[in-house]
Coordinates of N, CA and C in Angstrom, one line a residue:
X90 N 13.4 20.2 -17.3 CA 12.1 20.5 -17.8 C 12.2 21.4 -19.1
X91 N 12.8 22.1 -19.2 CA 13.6 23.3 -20.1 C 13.4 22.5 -21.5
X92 N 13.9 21.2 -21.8 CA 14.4 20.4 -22.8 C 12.8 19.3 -22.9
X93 N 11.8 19.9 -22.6 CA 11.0 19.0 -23.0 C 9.9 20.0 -23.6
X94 N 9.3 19.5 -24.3 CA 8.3 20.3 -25.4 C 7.4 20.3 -24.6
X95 N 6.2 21.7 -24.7 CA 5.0 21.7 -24.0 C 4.1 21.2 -24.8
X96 N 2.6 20.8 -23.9 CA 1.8 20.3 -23.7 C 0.8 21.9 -24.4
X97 N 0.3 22.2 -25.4 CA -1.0 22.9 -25.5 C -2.5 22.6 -24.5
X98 N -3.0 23.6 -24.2 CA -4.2 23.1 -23.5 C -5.0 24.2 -24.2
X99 N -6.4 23.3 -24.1 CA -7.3 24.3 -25.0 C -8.8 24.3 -23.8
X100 N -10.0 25.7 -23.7 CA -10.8 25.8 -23.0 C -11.3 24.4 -23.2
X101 N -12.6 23.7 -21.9 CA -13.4 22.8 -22.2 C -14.3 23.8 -21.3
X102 N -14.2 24.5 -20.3 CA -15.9 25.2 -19.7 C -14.9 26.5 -19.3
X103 N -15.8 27.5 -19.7 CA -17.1 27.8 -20.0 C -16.9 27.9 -21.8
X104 N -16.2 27.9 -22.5 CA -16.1 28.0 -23.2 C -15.6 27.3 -24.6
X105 N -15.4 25.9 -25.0 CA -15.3 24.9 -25.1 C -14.4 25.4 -26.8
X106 N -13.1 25.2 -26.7 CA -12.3 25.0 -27.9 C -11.7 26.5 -27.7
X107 N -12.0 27.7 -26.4 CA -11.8 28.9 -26.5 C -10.2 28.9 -26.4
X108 N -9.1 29.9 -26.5 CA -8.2 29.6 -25.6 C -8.2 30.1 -24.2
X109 N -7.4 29.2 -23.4 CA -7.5 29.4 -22.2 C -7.4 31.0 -21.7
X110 N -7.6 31.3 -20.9 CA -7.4 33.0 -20.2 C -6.2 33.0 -19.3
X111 N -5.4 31.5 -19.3 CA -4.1 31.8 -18.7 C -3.1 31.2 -19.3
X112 N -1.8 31.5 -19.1 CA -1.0 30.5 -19.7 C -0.2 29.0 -18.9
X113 N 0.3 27.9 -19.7 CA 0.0 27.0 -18.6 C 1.3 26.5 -19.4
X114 N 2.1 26.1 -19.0 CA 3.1 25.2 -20.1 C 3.4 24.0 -19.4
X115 N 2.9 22.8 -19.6 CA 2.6 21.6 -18.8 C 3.9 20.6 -20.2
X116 N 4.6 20.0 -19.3 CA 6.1 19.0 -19.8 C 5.7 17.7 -19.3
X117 N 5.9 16.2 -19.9 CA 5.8 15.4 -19.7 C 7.0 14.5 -20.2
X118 N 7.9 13.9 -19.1 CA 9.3 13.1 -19.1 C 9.4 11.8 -18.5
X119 N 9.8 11.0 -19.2 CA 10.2 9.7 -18.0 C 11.5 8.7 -18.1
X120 N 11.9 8.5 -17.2 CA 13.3 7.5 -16.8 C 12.8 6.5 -16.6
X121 N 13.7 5.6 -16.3 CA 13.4 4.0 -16.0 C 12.4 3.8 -15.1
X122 N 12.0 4.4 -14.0 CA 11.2 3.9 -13.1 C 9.8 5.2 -12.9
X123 N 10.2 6.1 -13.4 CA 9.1 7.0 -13.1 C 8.6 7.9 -14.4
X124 N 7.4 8.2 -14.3 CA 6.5 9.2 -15.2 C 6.6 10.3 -14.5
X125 N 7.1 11.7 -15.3 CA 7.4 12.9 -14.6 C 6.9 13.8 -15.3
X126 N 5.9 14.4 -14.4 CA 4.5 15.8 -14.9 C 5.3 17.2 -14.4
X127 N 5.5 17.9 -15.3 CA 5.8 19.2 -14.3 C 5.4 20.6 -15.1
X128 N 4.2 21.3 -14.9 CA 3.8 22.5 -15.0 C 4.0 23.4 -14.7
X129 N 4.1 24.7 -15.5 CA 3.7 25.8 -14.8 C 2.7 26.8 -15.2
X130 N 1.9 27.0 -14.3 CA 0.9 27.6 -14.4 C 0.4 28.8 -14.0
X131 N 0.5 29.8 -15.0 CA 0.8 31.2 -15.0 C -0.5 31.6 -14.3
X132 N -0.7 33.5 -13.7 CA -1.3 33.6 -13.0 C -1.6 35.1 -13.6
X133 N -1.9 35.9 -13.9 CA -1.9 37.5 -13.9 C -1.7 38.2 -12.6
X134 N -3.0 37.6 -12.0 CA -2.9 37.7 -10.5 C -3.0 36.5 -9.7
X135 N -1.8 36.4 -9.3 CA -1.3 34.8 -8.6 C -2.3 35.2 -6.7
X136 N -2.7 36.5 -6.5 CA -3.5 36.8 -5.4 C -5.2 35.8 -5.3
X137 N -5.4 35.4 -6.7 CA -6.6 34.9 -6.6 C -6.7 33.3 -6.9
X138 N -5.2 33.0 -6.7 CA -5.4 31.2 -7.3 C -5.6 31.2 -5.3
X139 N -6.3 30.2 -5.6 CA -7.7 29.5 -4.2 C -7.0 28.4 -4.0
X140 N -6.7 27.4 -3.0 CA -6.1 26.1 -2.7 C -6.7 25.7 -1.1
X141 N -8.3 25.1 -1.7 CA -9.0 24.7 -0.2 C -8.0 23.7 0.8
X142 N -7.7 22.6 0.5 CA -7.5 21.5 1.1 C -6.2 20.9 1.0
X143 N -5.6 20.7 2.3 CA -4.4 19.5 2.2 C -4.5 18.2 2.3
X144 N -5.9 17.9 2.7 CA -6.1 16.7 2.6 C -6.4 15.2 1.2
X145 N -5.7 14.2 1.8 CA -5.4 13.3 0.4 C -7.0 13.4 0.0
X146 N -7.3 12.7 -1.5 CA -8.3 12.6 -2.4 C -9.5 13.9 -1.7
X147 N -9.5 14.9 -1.2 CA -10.4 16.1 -1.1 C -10.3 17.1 -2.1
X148 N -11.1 16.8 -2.9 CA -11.7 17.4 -4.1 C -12.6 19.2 -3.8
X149 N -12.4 19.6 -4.4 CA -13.0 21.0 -4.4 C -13.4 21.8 -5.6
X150 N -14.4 22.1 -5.9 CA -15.0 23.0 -7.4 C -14.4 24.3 -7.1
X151 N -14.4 24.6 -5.8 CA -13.9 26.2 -5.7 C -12.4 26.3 -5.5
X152 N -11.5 25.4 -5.5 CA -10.2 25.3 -5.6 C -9.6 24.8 -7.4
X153 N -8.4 26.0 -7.7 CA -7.9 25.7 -8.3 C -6.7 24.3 -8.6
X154 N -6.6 23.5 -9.8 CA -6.0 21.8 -9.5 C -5.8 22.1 -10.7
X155 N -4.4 20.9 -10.7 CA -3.9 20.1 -12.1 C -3.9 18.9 -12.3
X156 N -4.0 18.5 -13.1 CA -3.8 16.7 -12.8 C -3.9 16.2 -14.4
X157 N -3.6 14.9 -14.3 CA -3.6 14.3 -15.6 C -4.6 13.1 -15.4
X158 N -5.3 12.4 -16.4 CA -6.2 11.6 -16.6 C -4.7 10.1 -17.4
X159 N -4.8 9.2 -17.1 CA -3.8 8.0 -18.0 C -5.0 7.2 -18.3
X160 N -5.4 6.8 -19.7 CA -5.9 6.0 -20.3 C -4.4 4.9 -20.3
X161 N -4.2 4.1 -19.1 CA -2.9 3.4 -19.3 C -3.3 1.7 -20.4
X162 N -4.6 1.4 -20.7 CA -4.4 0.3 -21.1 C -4.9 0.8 -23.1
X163 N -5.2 2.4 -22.7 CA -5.7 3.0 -24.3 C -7.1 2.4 -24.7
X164 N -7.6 2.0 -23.8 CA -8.9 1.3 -24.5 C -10.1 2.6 -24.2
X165 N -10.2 3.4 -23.9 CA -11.1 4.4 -23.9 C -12.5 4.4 -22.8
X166 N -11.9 3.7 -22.0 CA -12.8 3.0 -21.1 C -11.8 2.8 -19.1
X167 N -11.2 2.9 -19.5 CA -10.6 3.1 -17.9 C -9.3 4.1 -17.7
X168 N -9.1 4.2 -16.8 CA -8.1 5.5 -16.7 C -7.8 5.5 -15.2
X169 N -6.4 6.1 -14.9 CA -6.4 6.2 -13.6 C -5.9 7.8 -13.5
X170 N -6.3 8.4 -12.7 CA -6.2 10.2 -12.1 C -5.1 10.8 -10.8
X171 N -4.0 11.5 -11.4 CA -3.3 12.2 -10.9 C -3.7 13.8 -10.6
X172 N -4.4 14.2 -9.3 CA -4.3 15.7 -9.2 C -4.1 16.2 -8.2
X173 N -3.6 17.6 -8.0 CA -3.2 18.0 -7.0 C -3.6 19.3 -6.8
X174 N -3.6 20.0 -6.0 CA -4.2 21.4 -5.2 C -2.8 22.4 -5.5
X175 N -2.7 24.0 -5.3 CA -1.9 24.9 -4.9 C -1.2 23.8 -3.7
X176 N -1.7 23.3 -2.6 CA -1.3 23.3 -1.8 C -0.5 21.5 -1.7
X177 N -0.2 21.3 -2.8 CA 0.1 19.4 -2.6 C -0.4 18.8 -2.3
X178 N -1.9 19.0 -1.8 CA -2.5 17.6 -1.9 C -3.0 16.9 -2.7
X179 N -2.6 15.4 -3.0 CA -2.4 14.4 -4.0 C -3.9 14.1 -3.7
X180 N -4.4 13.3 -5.0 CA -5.7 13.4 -5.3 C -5.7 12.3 -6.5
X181 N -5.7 10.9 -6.3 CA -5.7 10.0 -7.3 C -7.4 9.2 -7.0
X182 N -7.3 8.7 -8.2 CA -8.3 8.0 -8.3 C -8.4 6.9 -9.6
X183 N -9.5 5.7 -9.6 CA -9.4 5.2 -11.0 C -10.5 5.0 -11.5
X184 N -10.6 5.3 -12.7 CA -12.1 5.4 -13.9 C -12.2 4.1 -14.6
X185 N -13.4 3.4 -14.4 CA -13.9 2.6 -15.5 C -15.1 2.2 -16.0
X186 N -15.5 1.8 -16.6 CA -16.6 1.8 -17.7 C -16.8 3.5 -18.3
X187 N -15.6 3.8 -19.0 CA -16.0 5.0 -19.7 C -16.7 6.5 -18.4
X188 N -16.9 6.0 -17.0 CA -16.8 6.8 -16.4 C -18.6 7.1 -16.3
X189 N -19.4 6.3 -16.7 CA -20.6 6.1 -17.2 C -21.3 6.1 -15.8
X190 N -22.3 6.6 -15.7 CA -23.2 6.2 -14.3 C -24.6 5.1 -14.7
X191 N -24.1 4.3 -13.5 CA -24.4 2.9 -13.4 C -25.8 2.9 -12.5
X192 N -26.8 1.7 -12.4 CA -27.7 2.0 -11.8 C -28.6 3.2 -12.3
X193 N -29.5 3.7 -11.7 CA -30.7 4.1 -12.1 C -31.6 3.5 -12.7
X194 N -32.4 4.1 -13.7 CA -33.4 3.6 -14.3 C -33.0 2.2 -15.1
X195 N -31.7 1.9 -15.4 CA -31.3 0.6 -16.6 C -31.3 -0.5 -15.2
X196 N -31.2 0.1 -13.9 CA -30.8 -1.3 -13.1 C -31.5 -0.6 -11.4
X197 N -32.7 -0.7 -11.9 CA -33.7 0.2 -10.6 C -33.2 0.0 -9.3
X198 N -32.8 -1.5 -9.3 CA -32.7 -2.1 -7.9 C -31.4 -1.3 -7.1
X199 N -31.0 -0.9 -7.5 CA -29.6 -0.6 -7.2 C -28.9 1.3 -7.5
X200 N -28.9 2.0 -6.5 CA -29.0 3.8 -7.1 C -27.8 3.7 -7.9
X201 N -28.1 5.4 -8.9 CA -27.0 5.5 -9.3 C -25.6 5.9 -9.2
X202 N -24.9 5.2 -9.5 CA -23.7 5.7 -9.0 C -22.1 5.9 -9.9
X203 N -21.6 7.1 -9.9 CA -20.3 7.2 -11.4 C -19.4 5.9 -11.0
X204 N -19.0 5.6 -12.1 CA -17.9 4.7 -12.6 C -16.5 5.5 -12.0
X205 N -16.3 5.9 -11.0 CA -15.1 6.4 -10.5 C -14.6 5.7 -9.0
X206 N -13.7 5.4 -9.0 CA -13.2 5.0 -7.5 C -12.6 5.9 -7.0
X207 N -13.0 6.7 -6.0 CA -12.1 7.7 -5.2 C -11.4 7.1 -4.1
X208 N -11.1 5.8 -3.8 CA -11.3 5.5 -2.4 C -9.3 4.5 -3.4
X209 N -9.3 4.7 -4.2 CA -8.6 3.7 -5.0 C -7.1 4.8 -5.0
X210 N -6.0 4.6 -4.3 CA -4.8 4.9 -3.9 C -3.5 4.4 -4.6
X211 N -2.5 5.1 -4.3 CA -1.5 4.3 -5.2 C 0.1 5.0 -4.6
X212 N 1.2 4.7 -4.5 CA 2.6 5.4 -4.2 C 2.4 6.1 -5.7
X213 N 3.0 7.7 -5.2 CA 3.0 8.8 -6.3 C 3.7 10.0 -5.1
X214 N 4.5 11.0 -5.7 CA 5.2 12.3 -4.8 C 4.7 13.0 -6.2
X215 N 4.3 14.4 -4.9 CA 4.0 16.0 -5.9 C 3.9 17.3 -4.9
X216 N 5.0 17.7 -5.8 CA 5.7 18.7 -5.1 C 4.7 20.4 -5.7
X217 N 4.2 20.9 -5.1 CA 3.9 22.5 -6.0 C 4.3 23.8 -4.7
X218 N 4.7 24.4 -5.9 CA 5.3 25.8 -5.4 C 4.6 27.0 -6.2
X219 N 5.1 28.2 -5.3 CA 4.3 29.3 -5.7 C 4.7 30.6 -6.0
X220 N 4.6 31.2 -6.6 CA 5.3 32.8 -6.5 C 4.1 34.2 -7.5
X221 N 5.0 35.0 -7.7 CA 4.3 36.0 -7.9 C 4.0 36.0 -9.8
X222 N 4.3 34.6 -10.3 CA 3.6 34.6 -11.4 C 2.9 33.6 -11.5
X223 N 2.9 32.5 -10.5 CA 1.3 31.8 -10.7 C 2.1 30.5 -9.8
X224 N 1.8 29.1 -9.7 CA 2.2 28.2 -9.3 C 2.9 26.9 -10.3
X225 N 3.5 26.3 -9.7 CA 4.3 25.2 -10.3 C 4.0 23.8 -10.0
X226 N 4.1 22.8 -10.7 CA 3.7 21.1 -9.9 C 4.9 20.4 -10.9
X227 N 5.2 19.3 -9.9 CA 6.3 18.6 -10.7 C 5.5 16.9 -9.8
X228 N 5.5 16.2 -10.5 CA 4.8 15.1 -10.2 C 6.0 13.6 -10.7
X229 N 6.5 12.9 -9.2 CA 6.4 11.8 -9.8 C 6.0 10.6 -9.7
X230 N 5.4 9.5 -10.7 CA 4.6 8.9 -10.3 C 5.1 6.8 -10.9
X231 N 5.6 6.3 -9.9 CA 6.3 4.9 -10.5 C 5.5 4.3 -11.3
X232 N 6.6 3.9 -12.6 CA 5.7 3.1 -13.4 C 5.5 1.5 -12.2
X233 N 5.7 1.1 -11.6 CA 5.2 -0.1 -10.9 C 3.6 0.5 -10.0
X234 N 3.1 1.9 -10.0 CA 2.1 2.1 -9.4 C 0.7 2.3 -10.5
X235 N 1.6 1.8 -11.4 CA 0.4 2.0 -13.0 C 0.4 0.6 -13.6
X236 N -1.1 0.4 -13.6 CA -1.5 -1.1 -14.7 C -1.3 -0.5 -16.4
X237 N -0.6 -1.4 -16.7 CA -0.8 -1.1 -18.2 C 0.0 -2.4 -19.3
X238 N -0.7 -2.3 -20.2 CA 0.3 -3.7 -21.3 C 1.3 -3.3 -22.2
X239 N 2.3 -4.1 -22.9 CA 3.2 -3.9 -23.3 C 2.6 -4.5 -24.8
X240 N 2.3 -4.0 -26.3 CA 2.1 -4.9 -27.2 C 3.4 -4.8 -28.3
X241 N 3.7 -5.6 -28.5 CA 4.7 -5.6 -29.2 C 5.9 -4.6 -29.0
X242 N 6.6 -4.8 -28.0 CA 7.7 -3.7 -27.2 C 7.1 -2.7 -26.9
X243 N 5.8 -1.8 -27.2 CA 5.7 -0.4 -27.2 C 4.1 -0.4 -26.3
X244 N 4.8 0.8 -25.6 CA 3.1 1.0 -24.8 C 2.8 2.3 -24.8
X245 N 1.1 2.2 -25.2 CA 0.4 2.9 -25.7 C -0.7 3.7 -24.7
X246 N -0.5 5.0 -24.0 CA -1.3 5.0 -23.2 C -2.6 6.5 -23.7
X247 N -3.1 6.6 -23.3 CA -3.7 7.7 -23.9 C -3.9 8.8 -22.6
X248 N -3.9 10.2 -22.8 CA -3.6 10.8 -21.9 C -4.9 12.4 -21.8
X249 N -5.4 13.0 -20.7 CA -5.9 14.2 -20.5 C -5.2 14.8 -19.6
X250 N -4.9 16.4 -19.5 CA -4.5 17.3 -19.1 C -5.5 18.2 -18.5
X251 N -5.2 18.2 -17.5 CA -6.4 19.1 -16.5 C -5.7 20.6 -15.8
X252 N -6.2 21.5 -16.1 CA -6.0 22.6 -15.3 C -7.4 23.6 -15.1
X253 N -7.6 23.4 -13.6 CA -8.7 24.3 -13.4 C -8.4 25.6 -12.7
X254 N -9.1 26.6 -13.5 CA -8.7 28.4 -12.8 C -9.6 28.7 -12.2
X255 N -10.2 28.4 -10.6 CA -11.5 28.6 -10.0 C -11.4 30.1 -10.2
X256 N -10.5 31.1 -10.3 CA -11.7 32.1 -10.4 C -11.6 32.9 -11.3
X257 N -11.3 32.0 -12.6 CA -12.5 32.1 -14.0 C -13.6 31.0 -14.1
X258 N -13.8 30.8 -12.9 CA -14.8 29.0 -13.4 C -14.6 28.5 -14.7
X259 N -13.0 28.7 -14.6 CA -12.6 27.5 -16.1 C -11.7 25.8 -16.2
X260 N -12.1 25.2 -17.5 CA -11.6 24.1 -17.3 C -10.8 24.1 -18.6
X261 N -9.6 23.9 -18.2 CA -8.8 23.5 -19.5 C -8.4 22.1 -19.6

């Protein structure tokens, strides 16, 4: 991990372009068969990072998570979601139509509902650990568990970095 460049992360709530209020040094590597995420994410006080749930895809606003977003086909319009809790629980999901909510008023008949599949699973291992300066995630995730194209030998994927500090109610 040492040998890989970090990842900058900049505020998106509450404060949008602020810098973060922690430090986070997020590395991104891959071998022949796997995409490897591994963070660490600093704490001042590691007493107040929050980790509701071990259960798979259980989501929480009051739990702090990391995770990455893959735009694997780069078209700006679908994506699939790697995140995880203090406590390892894996949390995938996949995004399409821009993530846009469907139904309502453009299609009455039918309520509205986001463009997100939580129910949508995949083989992936993520490991996080903890200590007295904040927590760690090391993620890895087969490229055979990812759709994506090859154009001209090279693939292009587009990528978000997520780290939330529930108790700054922040999003980086």
């Amino acid at each position: 991990w040492n040998d890989l460049g970090n990842f900058t992360l900049t505020m998106n709530t509450p404060t949008f372009g602020k810098e973060p209020s922690e430090k986070s040094e997020v590395m991104i590597g891959y071998d022949e068969y796997y995409l490897w995420i591994g963070a660490r994410l600093f704490s001042k006080d590691p007493s107040k990072i929050v980790s509701t749930s071990k259960k798979r895809d259980e989501t929480s606003k009051s739990s702090d998570s990391f995770g990455i977003i893959l735009d694997t086909y780069n078209d700006n319009e679908n994506a699939l979601s790697f995140f995880t809790l203090p406590s390892s629980a894996r949390i995938d999901y996949a995004i399409y139509n821009d993530a846009e909510i469907i139904g309502g008023a453009a299609a009455p008949e039918s309520p509205p509902m986001m463009a997100i599949n939580m129910t949508w699973n995949t083989f992936w291992d993520v490991k996080t650990t903890r200590d007295d300066k904040g927590w760690y995630v090391e993620m890895r995730i087969p490229f055979s568990s990812l759709r994506f194209q090859t154009v001209n030998d090279v693939v292009k994927m587009g990528l978000i970095i997520n780290r939330t500090i529930s108790y700054n109610n922040e999003i980086d």
